[in-house]
Short mmCIF file of C-alpha atoms and ligand atoms in Angstrom, two decimals:
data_model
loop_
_atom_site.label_atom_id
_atom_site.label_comp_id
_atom_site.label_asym_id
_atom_site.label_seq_id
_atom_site.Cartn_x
_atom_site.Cartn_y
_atom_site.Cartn_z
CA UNK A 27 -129.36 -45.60 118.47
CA UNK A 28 -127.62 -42.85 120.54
CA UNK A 29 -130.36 -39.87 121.28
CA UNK A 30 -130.12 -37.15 119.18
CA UNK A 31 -128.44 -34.29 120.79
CA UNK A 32 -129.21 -30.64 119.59
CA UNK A 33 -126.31 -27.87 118.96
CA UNK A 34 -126.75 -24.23 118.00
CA UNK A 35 -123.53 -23.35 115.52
CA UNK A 36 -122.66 -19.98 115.50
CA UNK A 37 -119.92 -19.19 113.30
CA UNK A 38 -119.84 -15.53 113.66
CA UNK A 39 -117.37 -12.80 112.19
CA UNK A 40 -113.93 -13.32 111.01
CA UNK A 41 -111.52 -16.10 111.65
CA UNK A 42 -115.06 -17.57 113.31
CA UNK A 43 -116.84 -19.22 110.21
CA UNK A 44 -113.24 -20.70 109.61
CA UNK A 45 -112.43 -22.29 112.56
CA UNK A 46 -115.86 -23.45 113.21
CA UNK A 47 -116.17 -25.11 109.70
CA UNK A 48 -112.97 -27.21 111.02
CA UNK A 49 -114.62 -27.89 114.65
CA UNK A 50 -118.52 -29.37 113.34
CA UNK A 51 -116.04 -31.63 110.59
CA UNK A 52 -114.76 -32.84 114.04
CA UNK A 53 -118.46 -33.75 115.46
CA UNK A 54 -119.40 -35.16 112.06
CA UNK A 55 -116.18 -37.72 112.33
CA UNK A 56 -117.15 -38.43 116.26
CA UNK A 57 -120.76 -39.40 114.69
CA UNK A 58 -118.86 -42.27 112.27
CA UNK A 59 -116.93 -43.06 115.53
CA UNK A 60 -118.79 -43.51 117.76
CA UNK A 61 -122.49 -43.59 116.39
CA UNK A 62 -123.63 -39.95 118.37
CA UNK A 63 -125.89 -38.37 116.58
CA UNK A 64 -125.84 -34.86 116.23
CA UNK A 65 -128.44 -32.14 114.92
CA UNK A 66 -126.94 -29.19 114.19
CA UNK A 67 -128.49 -25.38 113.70
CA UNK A 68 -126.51 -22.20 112.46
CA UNK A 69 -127.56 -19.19 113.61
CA UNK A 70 -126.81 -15.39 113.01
CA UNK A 71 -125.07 -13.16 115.78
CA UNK A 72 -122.36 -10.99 116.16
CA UNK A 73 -121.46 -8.00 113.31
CA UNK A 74 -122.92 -10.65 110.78
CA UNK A 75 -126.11 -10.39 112.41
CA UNK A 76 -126.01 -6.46 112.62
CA UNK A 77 -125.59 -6.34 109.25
CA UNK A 78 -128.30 -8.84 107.88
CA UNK A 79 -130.73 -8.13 110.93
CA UNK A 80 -130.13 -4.54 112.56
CA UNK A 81 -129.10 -6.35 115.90
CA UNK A 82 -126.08 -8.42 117.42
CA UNK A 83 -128.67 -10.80 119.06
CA UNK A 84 -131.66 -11.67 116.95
CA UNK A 85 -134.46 -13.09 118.89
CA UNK A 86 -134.26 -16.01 116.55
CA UNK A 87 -131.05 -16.84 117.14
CA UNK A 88 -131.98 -16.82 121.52
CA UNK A 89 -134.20 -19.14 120.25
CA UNK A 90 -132.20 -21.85 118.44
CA UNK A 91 -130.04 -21.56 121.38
CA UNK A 92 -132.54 -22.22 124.22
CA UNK A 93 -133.90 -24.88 122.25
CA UNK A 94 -130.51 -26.71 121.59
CA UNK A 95 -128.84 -28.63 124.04
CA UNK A 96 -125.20 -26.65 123.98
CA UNK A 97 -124.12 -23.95 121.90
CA UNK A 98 -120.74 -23.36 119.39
CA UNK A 99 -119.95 -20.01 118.92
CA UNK A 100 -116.96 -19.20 116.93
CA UNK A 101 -116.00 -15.21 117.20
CA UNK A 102 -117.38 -11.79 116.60
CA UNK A 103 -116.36 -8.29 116.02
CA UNK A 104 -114.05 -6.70 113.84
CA UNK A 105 -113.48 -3.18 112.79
CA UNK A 106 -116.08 -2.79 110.65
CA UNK A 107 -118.47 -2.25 113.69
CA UNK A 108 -115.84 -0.41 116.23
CA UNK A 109 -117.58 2.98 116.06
CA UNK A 110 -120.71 1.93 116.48
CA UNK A 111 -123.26 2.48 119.30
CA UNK A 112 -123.23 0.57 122.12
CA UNK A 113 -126.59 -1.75 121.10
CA UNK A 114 -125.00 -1.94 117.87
CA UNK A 115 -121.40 -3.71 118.98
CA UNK A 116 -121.17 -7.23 118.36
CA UNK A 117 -119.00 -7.43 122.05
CA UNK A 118 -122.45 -6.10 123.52
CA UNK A 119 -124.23 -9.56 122.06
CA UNK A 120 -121.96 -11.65 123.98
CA UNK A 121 -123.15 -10.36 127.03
CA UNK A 122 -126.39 -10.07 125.87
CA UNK A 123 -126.22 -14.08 125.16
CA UNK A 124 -124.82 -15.23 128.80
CA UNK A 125 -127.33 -13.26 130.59
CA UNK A 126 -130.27 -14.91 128.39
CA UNK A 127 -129.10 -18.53 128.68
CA UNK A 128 -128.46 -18.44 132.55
CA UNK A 129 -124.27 -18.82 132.45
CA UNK A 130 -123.01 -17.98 135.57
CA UNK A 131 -119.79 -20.08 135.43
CA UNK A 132 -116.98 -19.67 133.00
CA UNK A 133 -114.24 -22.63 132.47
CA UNK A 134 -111.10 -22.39 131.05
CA UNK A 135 -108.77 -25.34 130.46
CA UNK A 136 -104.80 -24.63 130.67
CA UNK A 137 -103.02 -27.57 129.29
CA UNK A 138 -99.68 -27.69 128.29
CA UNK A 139 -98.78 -30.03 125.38
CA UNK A 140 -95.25 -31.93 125.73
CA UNK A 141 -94.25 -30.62 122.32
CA UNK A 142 -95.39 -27.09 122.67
CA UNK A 143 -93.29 -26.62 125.88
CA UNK A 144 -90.49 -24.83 124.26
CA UNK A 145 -93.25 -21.85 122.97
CA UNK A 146 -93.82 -21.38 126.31
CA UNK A 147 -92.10 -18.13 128.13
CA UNK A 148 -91.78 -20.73 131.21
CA UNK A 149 -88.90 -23.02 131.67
CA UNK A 150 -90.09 -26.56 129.99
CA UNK A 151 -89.11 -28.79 133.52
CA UNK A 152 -91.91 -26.07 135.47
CA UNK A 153 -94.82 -26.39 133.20
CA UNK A 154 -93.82 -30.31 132.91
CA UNK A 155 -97.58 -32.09 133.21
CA UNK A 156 -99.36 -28.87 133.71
CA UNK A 157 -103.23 -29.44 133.07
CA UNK A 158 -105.72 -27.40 135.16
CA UNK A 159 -108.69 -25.82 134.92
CA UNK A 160 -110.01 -22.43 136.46
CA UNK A 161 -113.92 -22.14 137.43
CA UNK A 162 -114.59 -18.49 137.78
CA UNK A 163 -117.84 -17.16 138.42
CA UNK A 164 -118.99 -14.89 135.84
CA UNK A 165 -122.06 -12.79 136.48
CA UNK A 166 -121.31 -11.55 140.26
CA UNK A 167 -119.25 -9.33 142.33
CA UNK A 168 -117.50 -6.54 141.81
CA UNK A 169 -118.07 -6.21 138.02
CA UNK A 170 -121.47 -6.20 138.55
CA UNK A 171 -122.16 -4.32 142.13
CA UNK A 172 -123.74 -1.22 142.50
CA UNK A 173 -121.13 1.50 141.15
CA UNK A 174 -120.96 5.36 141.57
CA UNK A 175 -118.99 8.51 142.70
CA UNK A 176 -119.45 10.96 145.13
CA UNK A 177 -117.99 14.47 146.65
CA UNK A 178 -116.00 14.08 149.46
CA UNK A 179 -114.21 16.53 150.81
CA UNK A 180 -111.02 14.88 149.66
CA UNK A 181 -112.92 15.50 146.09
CA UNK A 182 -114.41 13.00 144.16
CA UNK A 183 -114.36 9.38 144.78
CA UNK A 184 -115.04 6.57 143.00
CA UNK A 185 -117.39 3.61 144.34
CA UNK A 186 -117.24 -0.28 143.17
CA UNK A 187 -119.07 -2.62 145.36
CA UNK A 188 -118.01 -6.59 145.35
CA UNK A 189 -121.38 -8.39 146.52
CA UNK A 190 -122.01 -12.15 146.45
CA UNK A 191 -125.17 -14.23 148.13
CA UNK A 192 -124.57 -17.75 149.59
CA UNK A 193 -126.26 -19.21 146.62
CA UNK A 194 -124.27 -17.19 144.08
CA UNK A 195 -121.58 -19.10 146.12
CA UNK A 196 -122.67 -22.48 146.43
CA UNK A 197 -123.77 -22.76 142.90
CA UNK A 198 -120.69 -22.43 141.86
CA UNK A 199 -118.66 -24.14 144.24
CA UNK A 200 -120.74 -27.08 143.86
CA UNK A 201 -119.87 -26.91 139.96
CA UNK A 202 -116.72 -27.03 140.49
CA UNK A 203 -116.35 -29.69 142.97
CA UNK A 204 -118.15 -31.73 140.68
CA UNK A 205 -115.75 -31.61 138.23
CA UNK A 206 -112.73 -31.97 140.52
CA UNK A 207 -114.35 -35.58 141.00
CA UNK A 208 -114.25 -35.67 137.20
CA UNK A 209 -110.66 -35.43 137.28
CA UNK A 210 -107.45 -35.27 139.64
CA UNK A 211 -109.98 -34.67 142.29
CA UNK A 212 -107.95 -31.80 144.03
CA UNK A 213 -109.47 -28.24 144.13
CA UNK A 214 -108.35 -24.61 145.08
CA UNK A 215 -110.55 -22.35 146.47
CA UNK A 216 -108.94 -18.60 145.88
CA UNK A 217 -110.02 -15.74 147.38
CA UNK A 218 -108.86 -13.05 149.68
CA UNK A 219 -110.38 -14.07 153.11
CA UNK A 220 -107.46 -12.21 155.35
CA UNK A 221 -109.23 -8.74 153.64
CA UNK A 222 -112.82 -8.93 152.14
CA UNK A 223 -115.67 -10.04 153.61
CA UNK A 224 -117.33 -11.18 150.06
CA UNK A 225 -114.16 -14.14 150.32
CA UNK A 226 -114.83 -14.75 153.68
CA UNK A 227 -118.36 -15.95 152.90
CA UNK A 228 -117.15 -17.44 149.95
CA UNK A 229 -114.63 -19.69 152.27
CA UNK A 230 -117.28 -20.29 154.67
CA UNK A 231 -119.54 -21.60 151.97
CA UNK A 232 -116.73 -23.36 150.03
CA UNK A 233 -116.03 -24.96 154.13
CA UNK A 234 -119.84 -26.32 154.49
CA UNK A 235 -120.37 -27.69 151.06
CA UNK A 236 -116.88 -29.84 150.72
CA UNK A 237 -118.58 -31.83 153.19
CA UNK A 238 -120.51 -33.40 150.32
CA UNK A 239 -117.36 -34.60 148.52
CA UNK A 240 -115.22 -36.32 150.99
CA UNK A 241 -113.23 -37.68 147.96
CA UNK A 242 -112.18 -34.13 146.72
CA UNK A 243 -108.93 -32.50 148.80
CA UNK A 244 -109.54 -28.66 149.16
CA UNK A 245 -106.92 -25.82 149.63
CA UNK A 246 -107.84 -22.42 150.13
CA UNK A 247 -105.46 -20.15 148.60
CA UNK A 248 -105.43 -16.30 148.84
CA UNK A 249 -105.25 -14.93 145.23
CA UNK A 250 -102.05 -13.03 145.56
CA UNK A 251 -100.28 -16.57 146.56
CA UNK A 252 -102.31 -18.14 143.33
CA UNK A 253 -100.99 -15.63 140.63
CA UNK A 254 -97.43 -16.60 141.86
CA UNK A 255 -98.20 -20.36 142.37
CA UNK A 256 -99.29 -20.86 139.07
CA UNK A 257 -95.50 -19.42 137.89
CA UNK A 258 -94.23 -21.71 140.55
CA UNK A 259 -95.91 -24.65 140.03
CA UNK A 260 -98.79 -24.44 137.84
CA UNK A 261 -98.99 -28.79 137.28
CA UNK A 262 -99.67 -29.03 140.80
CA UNK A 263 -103.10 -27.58 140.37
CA UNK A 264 -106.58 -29.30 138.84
CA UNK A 265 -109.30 -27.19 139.26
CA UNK A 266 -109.51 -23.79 140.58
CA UNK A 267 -112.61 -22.30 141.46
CA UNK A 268 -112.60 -18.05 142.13
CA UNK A 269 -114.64 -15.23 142.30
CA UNK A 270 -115.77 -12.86 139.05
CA UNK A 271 -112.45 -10.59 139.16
CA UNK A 272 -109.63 -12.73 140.44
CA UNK A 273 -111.26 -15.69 137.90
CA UNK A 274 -110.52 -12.88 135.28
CA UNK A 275 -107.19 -12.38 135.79
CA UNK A 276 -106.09 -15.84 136.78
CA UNK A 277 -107.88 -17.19 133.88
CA UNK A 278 -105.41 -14.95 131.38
CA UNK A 279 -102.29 -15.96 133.67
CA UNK A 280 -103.16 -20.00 133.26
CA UNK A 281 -103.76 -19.09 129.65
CA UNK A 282 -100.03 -17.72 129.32
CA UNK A 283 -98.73 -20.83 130.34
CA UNK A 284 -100.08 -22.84 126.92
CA UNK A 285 -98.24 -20.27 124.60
CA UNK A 286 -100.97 -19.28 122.24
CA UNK A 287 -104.12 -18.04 122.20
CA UNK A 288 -105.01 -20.13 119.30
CA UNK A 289 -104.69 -23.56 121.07
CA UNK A 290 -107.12 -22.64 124.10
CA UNK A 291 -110.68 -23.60 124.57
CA UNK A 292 -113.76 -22.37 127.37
CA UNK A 293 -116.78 -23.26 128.50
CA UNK A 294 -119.79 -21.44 129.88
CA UNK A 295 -122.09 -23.26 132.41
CA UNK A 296 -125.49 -22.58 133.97
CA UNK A 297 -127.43 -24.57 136.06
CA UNK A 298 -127.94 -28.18 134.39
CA UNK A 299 -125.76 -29.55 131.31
CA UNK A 300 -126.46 -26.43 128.86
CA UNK A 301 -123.64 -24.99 128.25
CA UNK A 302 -122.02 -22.73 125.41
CA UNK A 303 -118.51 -23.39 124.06
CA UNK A 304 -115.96 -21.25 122.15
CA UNK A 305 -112.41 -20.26 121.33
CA UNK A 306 -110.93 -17.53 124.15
CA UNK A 307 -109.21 -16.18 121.11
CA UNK A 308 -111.37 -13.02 119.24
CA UNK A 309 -112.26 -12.77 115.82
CA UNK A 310 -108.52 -11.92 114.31
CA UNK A 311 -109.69 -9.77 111.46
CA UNK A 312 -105.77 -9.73 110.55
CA UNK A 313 -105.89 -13.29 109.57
CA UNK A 314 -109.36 -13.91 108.64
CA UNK A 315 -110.50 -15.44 105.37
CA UNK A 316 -106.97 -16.66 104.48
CA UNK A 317 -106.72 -20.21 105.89
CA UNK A 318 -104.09 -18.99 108.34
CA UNK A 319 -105.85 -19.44 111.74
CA UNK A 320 -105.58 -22.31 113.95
CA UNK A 321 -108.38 -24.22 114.46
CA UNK A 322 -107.57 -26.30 117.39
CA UNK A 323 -109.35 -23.91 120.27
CA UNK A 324 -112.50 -24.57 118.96
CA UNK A 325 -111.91 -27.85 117.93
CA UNK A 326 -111.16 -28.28 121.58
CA UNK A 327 -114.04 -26.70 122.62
CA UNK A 328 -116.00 -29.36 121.16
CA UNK A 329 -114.39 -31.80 123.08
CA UNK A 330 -114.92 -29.84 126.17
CA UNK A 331 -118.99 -29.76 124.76
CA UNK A 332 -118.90 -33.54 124.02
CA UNK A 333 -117.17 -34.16 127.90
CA UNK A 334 -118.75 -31.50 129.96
CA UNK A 335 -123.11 -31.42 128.45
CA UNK A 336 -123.28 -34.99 126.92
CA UNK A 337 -120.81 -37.09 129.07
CA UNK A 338 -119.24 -38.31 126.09
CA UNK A 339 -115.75 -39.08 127.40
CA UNK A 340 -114.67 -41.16 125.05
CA UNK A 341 -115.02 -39.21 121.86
CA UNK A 342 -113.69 -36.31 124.24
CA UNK A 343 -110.43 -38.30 124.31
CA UNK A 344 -110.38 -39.10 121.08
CA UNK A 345 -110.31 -35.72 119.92
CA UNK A 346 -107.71 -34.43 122.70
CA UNK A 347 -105.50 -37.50 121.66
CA UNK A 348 -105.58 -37.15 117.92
CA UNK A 349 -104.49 -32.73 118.55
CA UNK A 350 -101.80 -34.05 120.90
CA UNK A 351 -100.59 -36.92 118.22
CA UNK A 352 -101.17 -34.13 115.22
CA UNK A 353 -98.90 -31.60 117.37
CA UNK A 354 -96.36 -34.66 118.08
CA UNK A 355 -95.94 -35.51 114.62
CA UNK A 356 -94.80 -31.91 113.96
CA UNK A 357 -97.60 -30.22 112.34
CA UNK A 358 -98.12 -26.80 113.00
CA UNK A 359 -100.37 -23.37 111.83
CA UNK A 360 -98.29 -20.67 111.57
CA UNK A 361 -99.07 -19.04 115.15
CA UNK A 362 -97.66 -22.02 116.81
CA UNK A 363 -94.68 -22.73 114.49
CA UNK A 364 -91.02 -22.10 114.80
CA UNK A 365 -90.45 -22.72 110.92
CA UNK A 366 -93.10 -20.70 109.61
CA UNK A 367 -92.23 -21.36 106.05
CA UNK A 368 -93.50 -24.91 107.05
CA UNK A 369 -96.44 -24.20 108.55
CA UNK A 370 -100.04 -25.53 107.83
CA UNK A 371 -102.51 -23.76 106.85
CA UNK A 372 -106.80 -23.96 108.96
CA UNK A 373 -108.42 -26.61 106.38
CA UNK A 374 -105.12 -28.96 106.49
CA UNK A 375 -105.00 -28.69 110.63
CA UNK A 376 -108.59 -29.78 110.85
CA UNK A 377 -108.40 -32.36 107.92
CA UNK A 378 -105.29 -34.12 110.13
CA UNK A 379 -107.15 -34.25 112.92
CA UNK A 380 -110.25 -35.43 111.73
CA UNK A 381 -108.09 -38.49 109.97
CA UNK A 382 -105.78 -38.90 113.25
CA UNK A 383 -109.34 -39.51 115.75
CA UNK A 384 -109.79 -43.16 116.59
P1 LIG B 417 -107.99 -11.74 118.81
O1 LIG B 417 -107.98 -12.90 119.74
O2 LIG B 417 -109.00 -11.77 117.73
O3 LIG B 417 -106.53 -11.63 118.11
C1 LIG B 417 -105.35 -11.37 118.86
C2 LIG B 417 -104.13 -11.87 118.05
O4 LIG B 417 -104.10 -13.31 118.09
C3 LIG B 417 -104.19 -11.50 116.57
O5 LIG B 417 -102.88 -11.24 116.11
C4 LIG B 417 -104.73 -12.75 115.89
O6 LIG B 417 -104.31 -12.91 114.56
C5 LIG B 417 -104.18 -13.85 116.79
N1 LIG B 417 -105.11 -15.00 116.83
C6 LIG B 417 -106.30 -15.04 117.48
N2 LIG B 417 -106.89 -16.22 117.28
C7 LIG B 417 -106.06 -16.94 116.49
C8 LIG B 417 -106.12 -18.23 115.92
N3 LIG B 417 -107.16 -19.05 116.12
N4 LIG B 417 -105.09 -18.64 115.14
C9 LIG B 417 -104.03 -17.84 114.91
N5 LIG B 417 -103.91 -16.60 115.43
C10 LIG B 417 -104.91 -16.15 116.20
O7 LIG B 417 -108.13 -10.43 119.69
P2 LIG B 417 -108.27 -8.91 119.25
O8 LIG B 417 -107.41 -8.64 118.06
O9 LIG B 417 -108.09 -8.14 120.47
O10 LIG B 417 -109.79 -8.74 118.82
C11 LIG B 417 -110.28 -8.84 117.47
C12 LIG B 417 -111.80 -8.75 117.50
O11 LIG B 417 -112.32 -9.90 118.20
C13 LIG B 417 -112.33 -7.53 118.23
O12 LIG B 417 -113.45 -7.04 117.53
C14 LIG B 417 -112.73 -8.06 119.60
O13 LIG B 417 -113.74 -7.31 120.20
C15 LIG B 417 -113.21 -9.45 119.24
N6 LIG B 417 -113.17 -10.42 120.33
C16 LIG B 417 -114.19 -11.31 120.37
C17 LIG B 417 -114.19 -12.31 121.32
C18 LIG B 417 -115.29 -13.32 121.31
O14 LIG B 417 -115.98 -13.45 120.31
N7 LIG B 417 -115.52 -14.06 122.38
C19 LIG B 417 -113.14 -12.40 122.24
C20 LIG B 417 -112.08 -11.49 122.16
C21 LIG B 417 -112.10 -10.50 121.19
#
């Protein structure tokens, strides 16, 4: 009997209880598969939990999630909570979460599906095998260095300082040449060496520790060649590893290349397996409770969960394969459709699917 493995499921606000609902019918079919057992725990956070608990981020809910082994989180926000107080935003939980649970890496896959080409704003022959995935380090540098102004006597200026410690470095960097072995085994270091001295420790850390994985081939690219690389020739990439603020912006270019925010999943990683998954996409409150959203980010994300914390490759593929075949055999939600008279609606997309996994 496979061990039981632990997962905190939180749905969240909006189009999140939806899509989720689709995503743990996923993990119940990769159970019948492949005989993993699964144990999972829902948990309040976002506006839900403002509402029901006077906070975005109940202590219980920290709980269930250090005590699982990853975490599914669906979306949260919405309108009904815009004008409220900073401690009282559900946007302010999400921060609140990573910080608690130690995530200090954020991964984002980009892959472009054969039959989706044509959504893309890219010609179909450039994004032709394009599957990569950026690595960007989420709780350092500039977003997070000491910031102020001052009087000079040019007037006022504005301060933002871009730090980063070897180990903030090497934690990272070691991530992601671990997964490079996982895959194509061909990584990209970006950062901005020729100018800042926070990517020229970065480089000389990313130098020393690809001495540990012989069988991975490094290039370093500087992040203004990156953002046009990945228009050139974004399949020629695997995994990308950057810095807090290029990994921010790279991260939404990759995402571009896919065609819709409804199809694209992330993971975020501490030290260890733990790791929490979700859609990229927010809480749509313009589509939410009427079986119009796509479900496949999420659904996605669970395959990244199943892959990435439990090593389950297999039932990782199975769910990848049965979205591609799904896709293939023409069904669509109506964000990805052409025909949107014919599209499907969130229930029918997971249903097809869950019946398509092998
Ligand atoms: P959004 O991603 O929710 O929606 C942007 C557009 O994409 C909308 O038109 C929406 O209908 C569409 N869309 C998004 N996901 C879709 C899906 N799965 N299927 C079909 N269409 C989809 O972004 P937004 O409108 O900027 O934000 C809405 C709320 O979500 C805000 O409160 C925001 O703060 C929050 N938000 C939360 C997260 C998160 O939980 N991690 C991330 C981003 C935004």
């Amino acid at each position: 009997m496979a061990e039981v493995k632990k997962i905190a499921v939180i749905a969240g606000d909006g189009i999140g209880p939806e899509v989720v609902a689709e995503a743990e019918k996923v993990l119940k079919r990769t159970e019948e598969l492949f005989g993993y057992r699964f144990e999972t725990e829902h948990a309040l956070f976002g506006g839900i939990a403002i509402d029901e608990k006077g906070t975005p981020l109940p202590q219980e809910t920290l709980e269930v999630c250090q005590n699982a082994d990853a975490v599914l989180l669906g979306a949260v926000g919405g309108p009904k909570w815009d004008s409220n107080p900073a401690e009282l935003r559900p946007e302010t939980g999400l921060l609140g979460i990573r910080k608690a649970l130690g995530l200090f890496s954020n991964l984002r896959p980009a892959v472009v599906f054969d039959c989706l080409k044509d959504a893309s704003t890219l010609k179909p022959e450039v994004l032709e095998g394009t599957d990569l995935i950026v690595v960007r380090e989420l709780t350092g540098g500039i977003y997070f260095g000491e910031k102020y102004r001052r009087e000079t006597e040019n007037g006022q200026q504005a301060v933002d300082t871009c730090a980063y410690t070897v180990n903030e470095v090497e934690r990272i960097v070691r991530q992601a040449f671990e997964i490079a072995q996982k895959r194509r085994k061909k990584l990209a270091s970006v950062d901005k060496a020729n100018v800042l001295e926070s990517s020229r420790l970065w480089r000389e850390v990313v130098i020393r520790v690809a001495a540990d994985y012989p069988d991975v081939e490094l290039e370093h690219v500087l992040v203004d060649n990156c953002a046009m690389q990945l228009l050139r020739r974004p399949s020629s990439f695997d995994v990308i590893v950057t810095e807090n603020m290029f990994g921010d912006i790279l991260s939404d270019e990759a995402a571009m290349l896919t065609g819709s925010i409804g199809m694209l999943s992330s993971a975020s990683l501490g030290a260890g397996s733990f790791g929490l998954y979700e859609p990229v996409h927010g809480s749509a409150p313009d589509i939410a409770g009427q079986n119009l959203a796509n479900p496949i980010a999420t659904i996605l994300s669970v395959a990244l969960m199943l892959r990435m914390t439990f090593g389950y490759a297999d039932a990782a593929d199975s769910i990848e394969k049965a979205v591609a075949e799904v896709l293939d055999a023409g069904h669509r939600t109506s964000d990805i459709a052409v025909d949107k008279s014919s599209a499907i609606g969130t229930i029918a997309m997971g249903d097809l699917i869950v019946a398509t996994m092998k």
